[in-house]
mmCIF file with all atom_site columns, C-alpha atoms in Angstrom:
data_model
loop_
_atom_site.group_PDB
_atom_site.id
_atom_site.type_symbol
_atom_site.label_atom_id
_atom_site.label_alt_id
_atom_site.label_comp_id
_atom_site.label_asym_id
_atom_site.label_entity_id
_atom_site.label_seq_id
_atom_site.pdbx_PDB_ins_code
_atom_site.Cartn_x
_atom_site.Cartn_y
_atom_site.Cartn_z
_atom_site.occupancy
_atom_site.B_iso_or_equiv
_atom_site.pdbx_formal_charge
_atom_site.auth_seq_id
_atom_site.auth_comp_id
_atom_site.auth_asym_id
_atom_site.auth_atom_id
_atom_site.pdbx_PDB_model_num
ATOM 1   C CA . SER A 1 1   ? 3.020   13.220  34.720  1.00 44.00 ? 1   SER A CA 1
ATOM 2   C CA . HIS A 1 2   ? -0.312  14.507  33.608  1.00 48.00 ? 2   HIS A CA 1
ATOM 3   C CA . GLY A 1 3   ? 1.321   16.989  31.140  1.00 49.00 ? 3   GLY A CA 1
ATOM 4   C CA . ASP A 1 4   ? 3.049   14.271  29.029  1.00 47.00 ? 4   ASP A CA 1
ATOM 5   C CA . ILE A 1 5   ? 1.954   14.288  25.536  1.00 50.00 ? 5   ILE A CA 1
ATOM 6   C CA . ALA A 1 6   ? 1.797   10.521  25.017  1.00 50.00 ? 6   ALA A CA 1
ATOM 7   C CA . SER A 1 7   ? -1.515  10.318  27.450  1.00 50.00 ? 7   SER A CA 1
ATOM 8   C CA . SER A 1 8   ? -3.208  13.017  25.804  1.00 53.00 ? 8   SER A CA 1
ATOM 9   C CA . ALA A 1 9   ? -2.674  11.832  22.069  1.00 59.00 ? 9   ALA A CA 1
ATOM 10  C CA . ALA A 1 10  ? -5.071  9.721   20.433  1.00 61.00 ? 10  ALA A CA 1
ATOM 11  C CA . PRO A 1 11  ? -4.651  5.993   21.142  1.00 67.00 ? 11  PRO A CA 1
ATOM 12  C CA . PRO A 1 12  ? -3.067  4.209   17.931  1.00 72.00 ? 12  PRO A CA 1
ATOM 13  C CA . PRO A 1 13  ? -5.834  2.332   15.696  1.00 72.00 ? 13  PRO A CA 1
ATOM 14  C CA . PRO A 1 14  ? -6.359  -1.556  16.373  1.00 79.00 ? 14  PRO A CA 1
ATOM 15  C CA . PRO A 1 15  ? -4.103  -3.610  14.364  1.00 87.00 ? 15  PRO A CA 1
ATOM 16  C CA . LEU A 1 16  ? -6.321  -4.685  11.157  1.00 91.00 ? 16  LEU A CA 1
ATOM 17  C CA . THR A 1 17  ? -7.547  -8.153  11.196  1.00 93.00 ? 17  THR A CA 1
ATOM 18  C CA . GLU A 1 18  ? -6.428  -10.404 8.338   1.00 94.00 ? 18  GLU A CA 1
ATOM 19  C CA . GLN A 1 19  ? -9.642  -10.041 6.437   1.00 94.00 ? 19  GLN A CA 1
ATOM 20  C CA . GLU A 1 20  ? -9.048  -6.086  6.658   1.00 94.00 ? 20  GLU A CA 1
ATOM 21  C CA . GLN A 1 21  ? -5.479  -6.557  5.440   1.00 95.00 ? 21  GLN A CA 1
ATOM 22  C CA . ALA A 1 22  ? -6.617  -8.901  2.839   1.00 95.00 ? 22  ALA A CA 1
ATOM 23  C CA . LEU A 1 23  ? -9.074  -6.268  1.519   1.00 95.00 ? 23  LEU A CA 1
ATOM 24  C CA . LYS A 1 24  ? -6.865  -3.745  1.576   1.00 96.00 ? 24  LYS A CA 1
ATOM 25  C CA . ARG A 1 25  ? -4.126  -5.388  -0.402  1.00 96.00 ? 25  ARG A CA 1
ATOM 26  C CA . GLN A 1 26  ? -7.070  -6.220  -2.935  1.00 96.00 ? 26  GLN A CA 1
ATOM 27  C CA . THR A 1 27  ? -8.143  -2.913  -3.261  1.00 96.00 ? 27  THR A CA 1
ATOM 28  C CA . TYR A 1 28  ? -4.703  -1.505  -3.617  1.00 95.00 ? 28  TYR A CA 1
ATOM 29  C CA . GLU A 1 29  ? -3.977  -3.548  -6.476  1.00 96.00 ? 29  GLU A CA 1
ATOM 30  C CA . GLN A 1 30  ? -7.087  -2.591  -7.845  1.00 97.00 ? 30  GLN A CA 1
ATOM 31  C CA . LEU A 1 31  ? -7.080  0.834   -7.309  1.00 96.00 ? 31  LEU A CA 1
ATOM 32  C CA . GLN A 1 32  ? -3.125  0.819   -9.048  1.00 96.00 ? 32  GLN A CA 1
ATOM 33  C CA . GLY A 1 33  ? -4.737  -0.632  -12.223 1.00 97.00 ? 33  GLY A CA 1
ATOM 34  C CA . LEU A 1 34  ? -8.025  1.598   -12.108 1.00 97.00 ? 34  LEU A CA 1
ATOM 35  C CA . LEU A 1 35  ? -5.729  4.785   -12.283 1.00 95.00 ? 35  LEU A CA 1
ATOM 36  C CA . LYS A 1 36  ? -3.183  3.188   -14.894 1.00 96.00 ? 36  LYS A CA 1
ATOM 37  C CA . ALA A 1 37  ? -6.338  2.650   -17.196 1.00 97.00 ? 37  ALA A CA 1
ATOM 38  C CA . ARG A 1 38  ? -7.385  6.260   -16.175 1.00 94.00 ? 38  ARG A CA 1
ATOM 39  C CA . ARG A 1 39  ? -10.710 5.240   -14.675 1.00 96.00 ? 39  ARG A CA 1
ATOM 40  C CA . PHE A 1 40  ? -10.510 7.821   -12.234 1.00 95.00 ? 40  PHE A CA 1
ATOM 41  C CA . ALA A 1 41  ? -14.212 8.066   -11.249 1.00 93.00 ? 41  ALA A CA 1
ATOM 42  C CA . ARG A 1 42  ? -14.330 4.091   -10.543 1.00 97.00 ? 42  ARG A CA 1
ATOM 43  C CA . ALA A 1 43  ? -10.876 4.461   -8.757  1.00 97.00 ? 43  ALA A CA 1
ATOM 44  C CA . ILE A 1 44  ? -12.507 7.168   -6.588  1.00 96.00 ? 44  ILE A CA 1
ATOM 45  C CA . ALA A 1 45  ? -15.691 4.763   -5.937  1.00 97.00 ? 45  ALA A CA 1
ATOM 46  C CA . VAL A 1 46  ? -13.240 2.311   -4.856  1.00 97.00 ? 46  VAL A CA 1
ATOM 47  C CA . VAL A 1 47  ? -10.854 3.801   -2.515  1.00 97.00 ? 47  VAL A CA 1
ATOM 48  C CA . ASP A 1 48  ? -14.094 6.026   -0.783  1.00 96.00 ? 48  ASP A CA 1
ATOM 49  C CA . GLY A 1 49  ? -15.395 2.486   -0.143  1.00 96.00 ? 49  GLY A CA 1
ATOM 50  C CA . LEU A 1 50  ? -12.327 1.380   1.328   1.00 96.00 ? 50  LEU A CA 1
ATOM 51  C CA . ALA A 1 51  ? -11.909 4.493   3.489   1.00 96.00 ? 51  ALA A CA 1
ATOM 52  C CA . ILE A 1 52  ? -14.965 4.113   5.124   1.00 95.00 ? 52  ILE A CA 1
ATOM 53  C CA . ARG A 1 53  ? -14.266 0.553   5.945   1.00 94.00 ? 53  ARG A CA 1
ATOM 54  C CA . LEU A 1 54  ? -11.185 1.639   7.311   1.00 94.00 ? 54  LEU A CA 1
ATOM 55  C CA . PRO A 1 55  ? -11.522 5.023   8.446   1.00 91.00 ? 55  PRO A CA 1
ATOM 56  C CA . GLN A 1 56  ? -8.189  5.091   10.871  1.00 89.00 ? 56  GLN A CA 1
ATOM 57  C CA . ASP A 1 57  ? -6.191  3.900   8.009   1.00 93.00 ? 57  ASP A CA 1
ATOM 58  C CA . ALA A 1 58  ? -3.330  6.727   7.112   1.00 92.00 ? 58  ALA A CA 1
ATOM 59  C CA . GLU A 1 59  ? -2.406  4.752   4.055   1.00 93.00 ? 59  GLU A CA 1
ATOM 60  C CA . VAL A 1 60  ? -6.130  4.543   2.776   1.00 95.00 ? 60  VAL A CA 1
ATOM 61  C CA . ARG A 1 61  ? -6.359  8.317   3.426   1.00 94.00 ? 61  ARG A CA 1
ATOM 62  C CA . GLN A 1 62  ? -3.247  8.757   1.083   1.00 94.00 ? 62  GLN A CA 1
ATOM 63  C CA . TRP A 1 63  ? -4.450  6.516   -1.663  1.00 95.00 ? 63  TRP A CA 1
ATOM 64  C CA . GLN A 1 64  ? -7.469  8.488   -1.385  1.00 96.00 ? 64  GLN A CA 1
ATOM 65  C CA . ALA A 1 65  ? -6.029  11.822  -1.746  1.00 95.00 ? 65  ALA A CA 1
ATOM 66  C CA . ILE A 1 66  ? -4.187  10.412  -4.651  1.00 94.00 ? 66  ILE A CA 1
ATOM 67  C CA . ALA A 1 67  ? -7.122  9.144   -6.281  1.00 96.00 ? 67  ALA A CA 1
ATOM 68  C CA . TYR A 1 68  ? -8.717  12.680  -5.990  1.00 96.00 ? 68  TYR A CA 1
ATOM 69  C CA . HIS A 1 69  ? -5.637  14.393  -7.259  1.00 95.00 ? 69  HIS A CA 1
ATOM 70  C CA . CYS A 1 70  ? -5.267  12.377  -10.387 1.00 94.00 ? 70  CYS A CA 1
ATOM 71  C CA . TRP A 1 71  ? -8.880  12.704  -11.076 1.00 95.00 ? 71  TRP A CA 1
ATOM 72  C CA . GLY A 1 72  ? -8.589  16.802  -10.307 1.00 95.00 ? 72  GLY A CA 1
ATOM 73  C CA . ARG A 1 73  ? -5.934  17.039  -12.710 1.00 93.00 ? 73  ARG A CA 1
ATOM 74  C CA . HIS A 1 74  ? -7.951  15.286  -15.479 1.00 94.00 ? 74  HIS A CA 1
ATOM 75  C CA . LEU A 1 75  ? -10.649 17.341  -14.903 1.00 95.00 ? 75  LEU A CA 1
ATOM 76  C CA . LEU A 1 76  ? -8.298  20.162  -15.541 1.00 92.00 ? 76  LEU A CA 1
ATOM 77  C CA . THR A 1 77  ? -7.207  18.877  -19.134 1.00 92.00 ? 77  THR A CA 1
ATOM 78  C CA . GLN A 1 78  ? -11.081 18.171  -19.680 1.00 93.00 ? 78  GLN A CA 1
ATOM 79  C CA . ARG A 1 79  ? -11.461 22.179  -18.671 1.00 92.00 ? 79  ARG A CA 1
ATOM 80  C CA . GLN A 1 80  ? -13.755 21.347  -15.955 1.00 94.00 ? 80  GLN A CA 1
ATOM 81  C CA . TRP A 1 81  ? -12.717 23.963  -14.007 1.00 92.00 ? 81  TRP A CA 1
ATOM 82  C CA . GLN A 1 82  ? -14.994 23.945  -10.837 1.00 94.00 ? 82  GLN A CA 1
ATOM 83  C CA . LYS A 1 83  ? -14.997 20.179  -10.519 1.00 95.00 ? 83  LYS A CA 1
ATOM 84  C CA . ALA A 1 84  ? -11.304 20.131  -10.707 1.00 94.00 ? 84  ALA A CA 1
ATOM 85  C CA . ARG A 1 85  ? -10.829 22.542  -7.725  1.00 93.00 ? 85  ARG A CA 1
ATOM 86  C CA . LEU A 1 86  ? -13.359 20.659  -5.813  1.00 95.00 ? 86  LEU A CA 1
ATOM 87  C CA . TYR A 1 87  ? -11.238 17.526  -5.992  1.00 95.00 ? 87  TYR A CA 1
ATOM 88  C CA . LEU A 1 88  ? -7.721  18.867  -5.665  1.00 94.00 ? 88  LEU A CA 1
ATOM 89  C CA . ASN A 1 89  ? -8.959  20.559  -2.728  1.00 94.00 ? 89  ASN A CA 1
ATOM 90  C CA . LYS A 1 90  ? -10.219 17.271  -1.571  1.00 95.00 ? 90  LYS A CA 1
ATOM 91  C CA . ALA A 1 91  ? -7.107  15.836  -1.900  1.00 95.00 ? 91  ALA A CA 1
ATOM 92  C CA . LYS A 1 92  ? -5.426  18.394  0.113   1.00 94.00 ? 92  LYS A CA 1
ATOM 93  C CA . ARG A 1 93  ? -8.039  18.231  2.983   1.00 94.00 ? 93  ARG A CA 1
ATOM 94  C CA . ILE A 1 94  ? -7.825  14.383  2.982   1.00 93.00 ? 94  ILE A CA 1
ATOM 95  C CA . ASP A 1 95  ? -4.172  14.219  3.260   1.00 89.00 ? 95  ASP A CA 1
ATOM 96  C CA . PRO A 1 96  ? -2.846  17.507  4.404   1.00 88.00 ? 96  PRO A CA 1
ATOM 97  C CA . TYR A 1 97  ? 0.762   16.107  5.917   1.00 88.00 ? 97  TYR A CA 1
ATOM 98  C CA . ASN A 1 98  ? 1.896   14.821  2.481   1.00 87.00 ? 98  ASN A CA 1
ATOM 99  C CA . ARG A 1 99  ? 3.941   17.605  1.613   1.00 90.00 ? 99  ARG A CA 1
ATOM 100 C CA . SER A 1 100 ? 4.448   16.550  -2.195  1.00 91.00 ? 100 SER A CA 1
ATOM 101 C CA . LEU A 1 101 ? 1.046   15.819  -2.644  1.00 88.00 ? 101 LEU A CA 1
ATOM 102 C CA . VAL A 1 102 ? 0.268   19.337  -1.208  1.00 89.00 ? 102 VAL A CA 1
ATOM 103 C CA . ALA A 1 103 ? 2.804   20.785  -3.421  1.00 92.00 ? 103 ALA A CA 1
ATOM 104 C CA . GLU A 1 104 ? 1.368   19.098  -6.675  1.00 91.00 ? 104 GLU A CA 1
ATOM 105 C CA . VAL A 1 105 ? -2.109  20.205  -5.650  1.00 89.00 ? 105 VAL A CA 1
ATOM 106 C CA . GLU A 1 106 ? -1.149  23.883  -5.126  1.00 91.00 ? 106 GLU A CA 1
ATOM 107 C CA . LYS A 1 107 ? 0.728   23.721  -8.434  1.00 91.00 ? 107 LYS A CA 1
ATOM 108 C CA . ALA A 1 108 ? -2.457  22.525  -10.173 1.00 88.00 ? 108 ALA A CA 1
ATOM 109 C CA . LEU A 1 109 ? -4.869  24.856  -8.429  1.00 87.00 ? 109 LEU A CA 1
ATOM 110 C CA . ASN A 1 110 ? -2.394  27.772  -9.275  1.00 88.00 ? 110 ASN A CA 1
ATOM 111 C CA . GLN A 1 111 ? -2.844  26.592  -12.939 1.00 80.00 ? 111 GLN A CA 1
ATOM 112 C CA . LEU A 1 112 ? -6.627  27.055  -12.258 1.00 78.00 ? 112 LEU A CA 1
ATOM 113 C CA . GLU A 1 113 ? -6.167  30.858  -11.462 1.00 75.00 ? 113 GLU A CA 1
ATOM 114 C CA . ARG A 1 114 ? -4.609  31.336  -14.736 1.00 73.00 ? 114 ARG A CA 1
#
């Protein structure tokens, strides 16, 4: 049947090679360390680089959104309102299906409005 959804849906991305998996693992560990150390600009540079290498990877997009969200919240505490709004909105755009992330971002954006 031509109308079935599976045929019109995008094919799943090819599985990651061993090299890509290793890169992903290493980057994840690096990212965790950077976020803990509050080195947000570096964390974003690292995760953006990975997102360019693995554009189909949903997990990488989640990490990217989390990094943007952390940076946006940090910018709020620094009173850098414009920049904070930019990164918070980016987080939401990158991972729009992550309900808890989007809720957190909305909360931060609402703080901005006040």
